[in-house]
């Protein structure tokens, strides 16, 4: 339950940071939102890492959700890289984020196999 609330608040903060119509924030308010975003993301990450499954069904749901999130995240980054490459304005952060996600996935697989 708390994870859902934190996720919703994170989405609102991300929307405020994007500020699509330049209506929401001044610079100081934007900095406060950035700090809140970082703090809430840290709390959310703690909940994700401490999440325990009670049975195989819950473990399967957790694995499916993780796999879907990874695939959607990498797909969005690849689309962003392709679009920005065609426009000749490639942002290095897109490439770095994709590399970190892939290395994290590989690292997680290696760690889980070593732990078994």
PDB file of C-alpha atoms in Angstrom:
ATOM      1  CA  UNK A   1       0.000   0.000   0.000  1.00  0.00           C
ATOM      2  CA  UNK A   2       2.709   2.488   1.008  1.00  0.00           C
ATOM      3  CA  UNK A   3       4.658   1.620  -2.155  1.00  0.00           C
ATOM      4  CA  UNK A   4       1.673   2.620  -4.288  1.00  0.00           C
ATOM      5  CA  UNK A   5       1.337   5.946  -2.493  1.00  0.00           C
ATOM      6  CA  UNK A   6       5.074   6.622  -2.840  1.00  0.00           C
ATOM      7  CA  UNK A   7       4.915   5.723  -6.541  1.00  0.00           C
ATOM      8  CA  UNK A   8       2.043   8.144  -7.088  1.00  0.00           C
ATOM      9  CA  UNK A   9       3.863  10.958  -5.251  1.00  0.00           C
ATOM     10  CA  UNK A  10       7.023  10.280  -7.290  1.00  0.00           C
ATOM     11  CA  UNK A  11       5.006  10.563 -10.509  1.00  0.00           C
ATOM     12  CA  UNK A  12       3.538  13.892  -9.379  1.00  0.00           C
ATOM     13  CA  UNK A  13       7.003  15.220  -8.506  1.00  0.00           C
ATOM     14  CA  UNK A  14       8.367  14.108 -11.879  1.00  0.00           C
ATOM     15  CA  UNK A  15       5.483  15.883 -13.610  1.00  0.00           C
ATOM     16  CA  UNK A  16       6.258  19.046 -11.637  1.00  0.00           C
ATOM     17  CA  UNK A  17       9.931  18.863 -12.608  1.00  0.00           C
ATOM     18  CA  UNK A  18       9.072  18.530 -16.305  1.00  0.00           C
ATOM     19  CA  UNK A  19       6.847  21.631 -15.964  1.00  0.00           C
ATOM     20  CA  UNK A  20       5.287  21.273 -19.416  1.00  0.00           C
ATOM     21  CA  UNK A  21       3.613  24.672 -19.615  1.00  0.00           C
ATOM     22  CA  UNK A  22       5.976  26.765 -17.441  1.00  0.00           C
ATOM     23  CA  UNK A  23       3.106  27.312 -15.042  1.00  0.00           C
ATOM     24  CA  UNK A  24       4.165  25.601 -11.856  1.00  0.00           C
ATOM     25  CA  UNK A  25       7.481  26.640 -10.461  1.00  0.00           C
ATOM     26  CA  UNK A  26      10.036  29.230  -9.797  1.00  0.00           C
ATOM     27  CA  UNK A  27      13.659  28.185  -9.492  1.00  0.00           C
ATOM     28  CA  UNK A  28      13.640  27.866  -5.686  1.00  0.00           C
ATOM     29  CA  UNK A  29      10.450  25.802  -5.693  1.00  0.00           C
ATOM     30  CA  UNK A  30      11.916  23.601  -8.390  1.00  0.00           C
ATOM     31  CA  UNK A  31      14.953  22.888  -6.185  1.00  0.00           C
ATOM     32  CA  UNK A  32      12.668  21.896  -3.310  1.00  0.00           C
ATOM     33  CA  UNK A  33      10.831  19.499  -5.624  1.00  0.00           C
ATOM     34  CA  UNK A  34      14.159  17.997  -6.748  1.00  0.00           C
ATOM     35  CA  UNK A  35      15.182  17.384  -3.123  1.00  0.00           C
ATOM     36  CA  UNK A  36      11.781  15.839  -2.365  1.00  0.00           C
ATOM     37  CA  UNK A  37      12.111  13.646  -5.443  1.00  0.00           C
ATOM     38  CA  UNK A  38      15.505  12.329  -4.337  1.00  0.00           C
ATOM     39  CA  UNK A  39      14.363  11.688  -0.757  1.00  0.00           C
ATOM     40  CA  UNK A  40      11.133   9.960  -1.794  1.00  0.00           C
ATOM     41  CA  UNK A  41      12.966   7.852  -4.355  1.00  0.00           C
ATOM     42  CA  UNK A  42      15.396   6.721  -1.646  1.00  0.00           C
ATOM     43  CA  UNK A  43      12.473   5.740   0.603  1.00  0.00           C
ATOM     44  CA  UNK A  44      10.806   3.945  -2.323  1.00  0.00           C
ATOM     45  CA  UNK A  45      14.042   2.056  -3.070  1.00  0.00           C
ATOM     46  CA  UNK A  46      14.226   0.888   0.554  1.00  0.00           C
ATOM     47  CA  UNK A  47      10.695  -0.512   0.304  1.00  0.00           C
ATOM     48  CA  UNK A  48      11.524  -2.269  -2.957  1.00  0.00           C
ATOM     49  CA  UNK A  49      14.655  -3.895  -1.510  1.00  0.00           C
ATOM     50  CA  UNK A  50      12.946  -4.965   1.715  1.00  0.00           C
ATOM     51  CA  UNK A  51       9.952  -6.443  -0.069  1.00  0.00           C
ATOM     52  CA  UNK A  52       9.395 -10.056   0.974  1.00  0.00           C
ATOM     53  CA  UNK A  53       7.325 -12.645  -0.814  1.00  0.00           C
ATOM     54  CA  UNK A  54       5.168 -15.091   1.117  1.00  0.00           C
ATOM     55  CA  UNK A  55       4.814 -17.761  -1.553  1.00  0.00           C
ATOM     56  CA  UNK A  56       5.833 -18.751  -5.079  1.00  0.00           C
ATOM     57  CA  UNK A  57       2.917 -16.909  -6.666  1.00  0.00           C
ATOM     58  CA  UNK A  58       3.956 -13.583  -5.128  1.00  0.00           C
ATOM     59  CA  UNK A  59       7.567 -14.228  -6.152  1.00  0.00           C
ATOM     60  CA  UNK A  60       6.436 -14.874  -9.728  1.00  0.00           C
ATOM     61  CA  UNK A  61       4.392 -11.643  -9.785  1.00  0.00           C
ATOM     62  CA  UNK A  62       7.398  -9.723  -8.463  1.00  0.00           C
ATOM     63  CA  UNK A  63       9.706 -11.208 -11.114  1.00  0.00           C
ATOM     64  CA  UNK A  64       7.228 -10.471 -13.917  1.00  0.00           C
ATOM     65  CA  UNK A  65       6.811  -6.869 -12.729  1.00  0.00           C
ATOM     66  CA  UNK A  66      10.586  -6.416 -12.537  1.00  0.00           C
ATOM     67  CA  UNK A  67      11.134  -7.864 -15.991  1.00  0.00           C
ATOM     68  CA  UNK A  68       8.372  -5.719 -17.504  1.00  0.00           C
ATOM     69  CA  UNK A  69       9.734  -2.573 -15.841  1.00  0.00           C
ATOM     70  CA  UNK A  70      13.240  -3.313 -17.124  1.00  0.00           C
ATOM     71  CA  UNK A  71      12.057  -3.965 -20.680  1.00  0.00           C
ATOM     72  CA  UNK A  72       9.876  -0.841 -20.774  1.00  0.00           C
ATOM     73  CA  UNK A  73      12.654   1.305 -19.317  1.00  0.00           C
ATOM     74  CA  UNK A  74      15.232   0.072 -21.809  1.00  0.00           C
ATOM     75  CA  UNK A  75      12.757   0.395 -24.696  1.00  0.00           C
ATOM     76  CA  UNK A  76      12.071   4.038 -23.827  1.00  0.00           C
ATOM     77  CA  UNK A  77      15.802   4.743 -23.597  1.00  0.00           C
ATOM     78  CA  UNK A  78      16.493   3.047 -26.945  1.00  0.00           C
ATOM     79  CA  UNK A  79      13.676   5.029 -28.585  1.00  0.00           C
ATOM     80  CA  UNK A  80      15.090   8.230 -27.073  1.00  0.00           C
ATOM     81  CA  UNK A  81      18.576   7.373 -28.333  1.00  0.00           C
ATOM     82  CA  UNK A  82      17.284   6.630 -31.846  1.00  0.00           C
ATOM     83  CA  UNK A  83      15.181   9.807 -32.033  1.00  0.00           C
ATOM     84  CA  UNK A  84      17.948  12.035 -30.702  1.00  0.00           C
ATOM     85  CA  UNK A  85      20.544  10.405 -32.968  1.00  0.00           C
ATOM     86  CA  UNK A  86      18.377  11.110 -36.026  1.00  0.00           C
ATOM     87  CA  UNK A  87      18.005  14.720 -34.820  1.00  0.00           C
ATOM     88  CA  UNK A  88      21.789  14.943 -34.219  1.00  0.00           C
ATOM     89  CA  UNK A  89      21.205  15.971 -30.584  1.00  0.00           C
ATOM     90  CA  UNK A  90      22.081  12.796 -28.670  1.00  0.00           C
ATOM     91  CA  UNK A  91      22.072  13.361 -24.919  1.00  0.00           C
ATOM     92  CA  UNK A  92      24.821  11.328 -23.249  1.00  0.00           C
ATOM     93  CA  UNK A  93      22.611  10.705 -20.203  1.00  0.00           C
ATOM     94  CA  UNK A  94      20.328   8.461 -22.251  1.00  0.00           C
ATOM     95  CA  UNK A  95      23.263   6.268 -23.226  1.00  0.00           C
ATOM     96  CA  UNK A  96      24.656   6.252 -19.675  1.00  0.00           C
ATOM     97  CA  UNK A  97      21.265   5.294 -18.234  1.00  0.00           C
ATOM     98  CA  UNK A  98      20.904   2.421 -20.711  1.00  0.00           C
ATOM     99  CA  UNK A  99      24.425   1.161 -19.988  1.00  0.00           C
ATOM    100  CA  UNK A 100      23.824   1.307 -16.221  1.00  0.00           C
ATOM    101  CA  UNK A 101      20.532  -0.584 -16.564  1.00  0.00           C
ATOM    102  CA  UNK A 102      22.146  -3.317 -18.667  1.00  0.00           C
ATOM    103  CA  UNK A 103      25.180  -3.613 -16.379  1.00  0.00           C
ATOM    104  CA  UNK A 104      22.868  -3.698 -13.358  1.00  0.00           C
ATOM    105  CA  UNK A 105      20.879  -6.524 -14.922  1.00  0.00           C
ATOM    106  CA  UNK A 106      24.054  -8.487 -15.675  1.00  0.00           C
ATOM    107  CA  UNK A 107      25.416  -7.797 -12.189  1.00  0.00           C
ATOM    108  CA  UNK A 108      22.175  -8.934 -10.592  1.00  0.00           C
ATOM    109  CA  UNK A 109      22.192 -12.172 -12.577  1.00  0.00           C
ATOM    110  CA  UNK A 110      25.822 -12.902 -11.685  1.00  0.00           C
ATOM    111  CA  UNK A 111      25.185 -12.116  -8.009  1.00  0.00           C
ATOM    112  CA  UNK A 112      22.095 -14.317  -7.821  1.00  0.00           C
ATOM    113  CA  UNK A 113      23.897 -17.244  -9.465  1.00  0.00           C
ATOM    114  CA  UNK A 114      26.868 -16.911  -7.103  1.00  0.00           C
ATOM    115  CA  UNK A 115      24.562 -16.733  -4.085  1.00  0.00           C
ATOM    116  CA  UNK A 116      22.708 -19.970  -4.944  1.00  0.00           C
TER     117      UNK A 116
END
